[in-house]
XYZ file of N, CA and C in Angstrom:
369
model
N -6.532 2.393 -19.339
C -5.267 2.584 -18.676
C -5.517 2.841 -17.185
N -5.010 1.950 -16.351
C -5.186 2.100 -14.909
C -4.183 3.126 -14.397
N -4.664 4.072 -13.622
C -3.786 5.071 -13.014
C -3.982 5.080 -11.509
N -2.880 5.141 -10.794
C -2.892 5.165 -9.337
C -2.140 6.402 -8.881
N -2.743 7.175 -8.000
C -2.107 8.394 -7.508
C -2.128 8.390 -5.988
N -0.930 8.333 -5.387
C -0.809 8.313 -3.943
C -0.676 9.729 -3.383
N -1.053 9.853 -2.129
C -0.841 11.092 -1.386
C -0.808 10.762 0.092
N -0.411 11.736 0.894
C -0.463 11.567 2.332
C 0.869 11.326 3.015
N 1.926 11.167 2.245
C 3.226 10.985 2.868
C 3.705 12.266 3.527
N 4.795 12.171 4.264
C 5.344 13.344 4.926
C 6.408 12.960 5.918
N 6.788 13.916 6.749
C 7.797 13.708 7.772
C 7.151 13.800 9.143
N 7.411 12.794 9.966
C 6.848 12.764 11.315
C 7.910 12.291 12.299
N 7.656 12.526 13.567
C 8.506 12.002 14.626
C 8.106 10.554 14.918
N 9.044 9.802 15.430
C 8.747 8.427 15.839
C 7.562 8.435 16.802
N 6.658 7.472 16.598
C 5.449 7.394 17.395
C 4.266 8.105 16.770
N 4.524 8.875 15.728
C 3.470 9.619 15.059
C 2.667 8.767 14.094
N 1.730 9.420 13.414
C 0.824 8.729 12.496
C 0.734 9.459 11.164
N 0.452 8.693 10.140
C 0.152 9.225 8.815
C -0.922 8.364 8.176
N -1.669 8.953 7.274
C -2.670 8.202 6.510
C -2.388 8.406 5.030
N -2.054 7.315 4.359
C -1.810 7.348 2.923
C -3.106 7.082 2.173
N -3.239 7.741 1.031
C -4.387 7.520 0.162
C -3.906 7.204 -1.248
N -4.713 6.452 -1.972
C -4.397 6.102 -3.356
C -5.700 6.115 -4.147
N -5.805 7.037 -5.086
C -6.990 7.127 -5.927
C -6.740 6.336 -7.204
N -7.685 5.463 -7.523
C -7.583 4.591 -8.691
C -8.527 5.086 -9.775
N -8.033 5.208 -10.990
C -8.887 5.601 -12.102
C -8.580 4.725 -13.316
N -9.522 4.720 -14.256
C -9.306 3.990 -15.497
C -9.487 2.501 -15.383
N -10.156 2.056 -14.318
C -10.316 0.615 -14.133
C -11.584 0.341 -13.349
N -12.056 -0.885 -13.472
C -13.145 -1.327 -12.610
C -12.513 -1.688 -11.271
N -12.596 -0.755 -10.352
C -11.848 -0.833 -9.104
C -12.094 -2.146 -8.371
N -13.332 -2.608 -8.372
C -13.663 -3.804 -7.592
C -13.057 -5.084 -8.127
N -12.485 -5.067 -9.317
C -11.866 -6.272 -9.878
C -10.499 -6.559 -9.276
N -9.897 -5.549 -8.678
C -8.491 -5.642 -8.325
C -8.257 -5.921 -6.846
N -7.216 -6.688 -6.594
C -6.619 -6.714 -5.273
C -5.637 -5.549 -5.222
N -5.572 -4.912 -4.066
C -4.757 -3.722 -3.908
C -3.711 -3.947 -2.825
N -2.613 -3.237 -2.928
C -1.563 -3.394 -1.930
C -0.748 -2.115 -1.814
N -0.102 -1.995 -0.665
C 0.910 -0.982 -0.442
C 2.260 -1.686 -0.345
N 3.209 -1.157 -1.074
C 4.593 -1.610 -1.002
C 5.444 -0.439 -0.532
N 6.647 -0.741 -0.091
C 7.582 0.328 0.249
C 8.986 -0.078 -0.164
N 9.792 0.945 -0.405
C 11.176 0.696 -0.780
C 12.056 1.769 -0.160
N 12.977 1.325 0.669
C 13.964 2.209 1.279
C 15.221 2.202 0.424
N 16.018 3.262 0.496
C 17.245 3.316 -0.304
C 18.131 2.102 -0.074
N 18.551 1.463 -1.156
C 19.435 0.314 -1.065
C 18.771 -0.991 -0.690
N 17.438 -0.977 -0.574
C 16.723 -2.184 -0.202
C 15.721 -2.575 -1.285
N 15.314 -3.836 -1.244
C 14.313 -4.304 -2.203
C 12.927 -3.785 -1.823
N 12.084 -3.690 -2.841
C 10.699 -3.313 -2.581
C 10.016 -4.446 -1.828
N 9.273 -4.097 -0.789
C 8.592 -5.118 0.013
C 7.104 -4.797 0.144
N 6.322 -5.858 0.190
C 4.893 -5.693 0.412
C 4.623 -5.368 1.872
N 3.837 -4.356 2.104
C 3.530 -3.919 3.465
C 2.148 -4.413 3.885
N 1.163 -4.205 3.019
C -0.206 -4.595 3.326
C -0.965 -4.805 2.027
N -1.916 -5.720 2.060
C -2.710 -6.016 0.869
C -4.156 -6.236 1.254
N -5.033 -5.987 0.285
C -6.470 -6.099 0.512
C -7.092 -6.648 -0.750
N -7.813 -7.764 -0.650
C -8.387 -8.336 -1.867
C -9.818 -7.849 -2.071
N -10.439 -8.352 -3.132
C -11.761 -7.863 -3.528
C -12.821 -8.198 -2.487
N -12.545 -9.241 -1.682
C -13.477 -9.650 -0.631
C -13.058 -9.115 0.733
N -12.168 -8.123 0.731
C -11.738 -7.441 1.952
C -10.873 -8.301 2.863
N -10.315 -9.382 2.329
C -9.319 -10.119 3.090
C -8.032 -9.293 3.113
N -7.352 -9.283 4.255
C -6.156 -8.464 4.396
C -4.926 -9.315 4.686
N -3.785 -8.729 4.384
C -2.503 -9.366 4.653
C -1.523 -8.267 5.037
N -0.704 -8.535 6.075
C 0.245 -7.535 6.542
C 1.624 -8.158 6.718
N 2.643 -7.360 6.451
C 3.988 -7.773 6.800
C 4.109 -7.821 8.319
N 4.903 -8.752 8.828
C 5.045 -8.889 10.277
C 5.517 -7.587 10.923
N 6.332 -6.838 10.208
C 6.916 -5.626 10.770
C 5.896 -4.514 11.016
N 4.709 -4.623 10.419
C 3.714 -3.553 10.576
C 2.417 -4.025 11.219
N 2.309 -5.315 11.515
C 1.083 -5.839 12.125
C 0.794 -5.117 13.426
N -0.457 -4.726 13.588
C -0.866 -4.026 14.799
C -0.626 -2.528 14.754
N 0.100 -2.057 13.753
C 0.379 -0.621 13.639
C -0.248 -0.010 12.385
N -0.288 -0.780 11.304
C -0.823 -0.287 10.039
C -2.168 -0.958 9.758
N -3.045 -0.232 9.081
C -4.342 -0.795 8.701
C -4.683 -0.357 7.281
N -4.932 -1.336 6.420
C -5.302 -1.061 5.037
C -6.820 -1.111 4.903
N -7.363 -0.227 4.085
C -8.809 -0.200 3.876
C -9.089 0.396 2.503
N -10.330 0.276 2.076
C -10.700 0.833 0.777
C -12.093 1.427 0.854
N -12.315 2.454 0.075
C -13.633 3.044 -0.098
C -13.972 2.836 -1.569
N -14.735 1.788 -1.850
C -15.001 1.441 -3.250
C -15.825 2.509 -3.947
N -16.681 3.205 -3.207
C -17.504 4.255 -3.816
C -16.638 5.396 -4.333
N -15.475 5.593 -3.691
C -14.576 6.670 -4.088
C -13.342 6.168 -4.825
N -13.320 4.859 -5.132
C -12.162 4.272 -5.820
C -10.853 4.631 -5.120
N -10.860 4.529 -3.808
C -9.697 4.965 -3.042
C -9.247 3.881 -2.069
N -7.944 3.711 -2.015
C -7.301 2.805 -1.073
C -6.611 3.645 -0.009
N -6.666 3.187 1.233
C -6.039 3.906 2.335
C -5.074 3.001 3.089
N -4.148 3.623 3.783
C -3.379 2.905 4.787
C -3.119 3.850 5.954
N -3.701 3.506 7.089
C -3.473 4.229 8.328
C -2.220 3.664 8.974
N -1.259 4.525 9.245
C 0.002 4.094 9.833
C 0.171 4.768 11.181
N 0.189 3.970 12.240
C 0.333 4.468 13.600
C 1.638 3.968 14.206
N 2.032 4.593 15.289
C 3.249 4.200 16.013
C 4.419 4.042 15.052
N 4.612 5.035 14.214
C 5.651 4.952 13.189
C 7.041 4.899 13.799
N 7.913 4.149 13.146
C 9.290 3.956 13.585
C 10.247 4.466 12.497
N 11.462 4.828 12.872
C 12.435 5.272 11.854
C 12.620 4.244 10.739
N 12.505 2.960 11.060
C 12.683 1.925 10.039
C 11.513 1.850 9.062
N 10.450 2.605 9.312
C 9.346 2.694 8.349
C 9.644 3.715 7.248
N 10.733 4.449 7.380
C 11.096 5.434 6.381
C 11.331 4.771 5.026
N 10.611 5.227 4.008
C 10.697 4.633 2.675
C 9.790 5.400 1.726
N 9.920 5.079 0.451
C 8.928 5.509 -0.530
C 7.833 4.446 -0.526
N 6.598 4.899 -0.412
C 5.458 3.988 -0.358
C 4.698 4.047 -1.679
N 4.392 2.864 -2.204
C 3.721 2.739 -3.487
C 2.408 1.990 -3.336
N 1.415 2.468 -4.048
C 0.147 1.785 -4.186
C 0.215 0.937 -5.451
N -0.388 -0.256 -5.435
C -0.340 -1.131 -6.593
C -1.622 -1.931 -6.704
N -1.932 -2.343 -7.940
C -3.152 -3.108 -8.210
C -2.817 -4.367 -8.985
N -3.538 -5.435 -8.661
C -3.315 -6.722 -9.313
C -4.632 -7.467 -9.475
N -4.716 -8.284 -10.515
C -5.869 -9.165 -10.678
C -5.676 -10.473 -9.924
N -4.522 -10.625 -9.288
C -4.174 -11.848 -8.567
C -4.100 -11.540 -7.081
N -4.652 -12.432 -6.276
C -4.497 -12.304 -4.812
C -3.508 -13.357 -4.338
N -2.529 -12.885 -3.599
C -1.563 -13.790 -3.000
C -1.158 -13.172 -1.663
N -0.996 -14.009 -0.652
C -0.605 -13.515 0.663
C 0.666 -14.217 1.096
N 1.765 -13.483 1.354
C 1.895 -12.024 1.257
C 1.921 -11.550 -0.194
N 1.716 -10.280 -0.436
C 1.697 -9.796 -1.820
C 3.026 -10.048 -2.517
N 2.940 -10.457 -3.785
C 4.102 -10.863 -4.585
C 4.310 -9.807 -5.662
N 5.426 -9.087 -5.565
C 5.654 -7.932 -6.424
C 5.395 -8.190 -7.906
N 5.848 -9.287 -8.493
C 5.624 -9.494 -9.943
C 4.156 -9.639 -10.344
N 3.266 -9.887 -9.359
C 1.830 -9.995 -9.678
C 1.226 -8.638 -10.003
N 1.915 -7.562 -9.584
C 1.341 -6.225 -9.668
C 1.880 -5.501 -10.900
N 0.940 -5.146 -11.803
C 1.327 -4.518 -13.065
C 0.924 -3.050 -13.134
N 0.252 -2.573 -12.084
C -0.173 -1.180 -12.063
C 0.342 -0.551 -10.785
N 1.113 0.531 -10.945
C 1.782 1.170 -9.819
C 1.576 2.676 -9.838
N 1.514 3.259 -8.638
C 1.536 4.696 -8.525
C 2.964 5.214 -8.549
N 3.091 6.524 -8.428
C 4.406 7.149 -8.505
C 5.131 7.158 -7.154
N 4.407 6.872 -6.100
C 5.016 6.803 -4.770
C 4.831 8.074 -3.968
N 4.837 7.904 -2.660
C 4.788 9.033 -1.732
C 5.792 8.749 -0.615
N 6.602 9.741 -0.285
C 7.696 9.554 0.656
C 7.207 9.662 2.099
N 7.620 8.716 2.909
C 7.375 8.741 4.350
C 8.733 8.773 5.048
N 8.929 9.752 5.893
C 10.174 9.893 6.648
C 9.840 9.989 8.128
N 10.427 9.105 8.918
C 10.171 9.075 10.356
C 11.475 9.389 11.080
N 11.467 10.461 11.824
C 12.656 10.887 12.556
C 12.648 10.289 13.956
N 13.837 9.945 14.434
C 13.938 9.348 15.777
C 13.978 10.412 16.855
């Protein structure tokens, strides 16, 4: 049973930074492509950033140059550094794992999800 546990969300002022973490257990971590998704109230879940097994990355246009996805395979942990945060980045952020790589990340490909961590950016 694959389990994903996110942490690192919080409330910041616009222009601030946060670093999200996602610990993966119950799986051979290196088999999976990983991604961060987010969902704001009343909006569809969207892929923010993805990282495949060969460290290829994919970013939504809205976060390019501000967010950076990375992984520490020795610690089975996925990260996302978020800089220059904007109020429109406010959402619940989810970590997800898939055996399929697609760019941009395609929500139905992902069958393993964390519980989410809230990010709130004040203007």
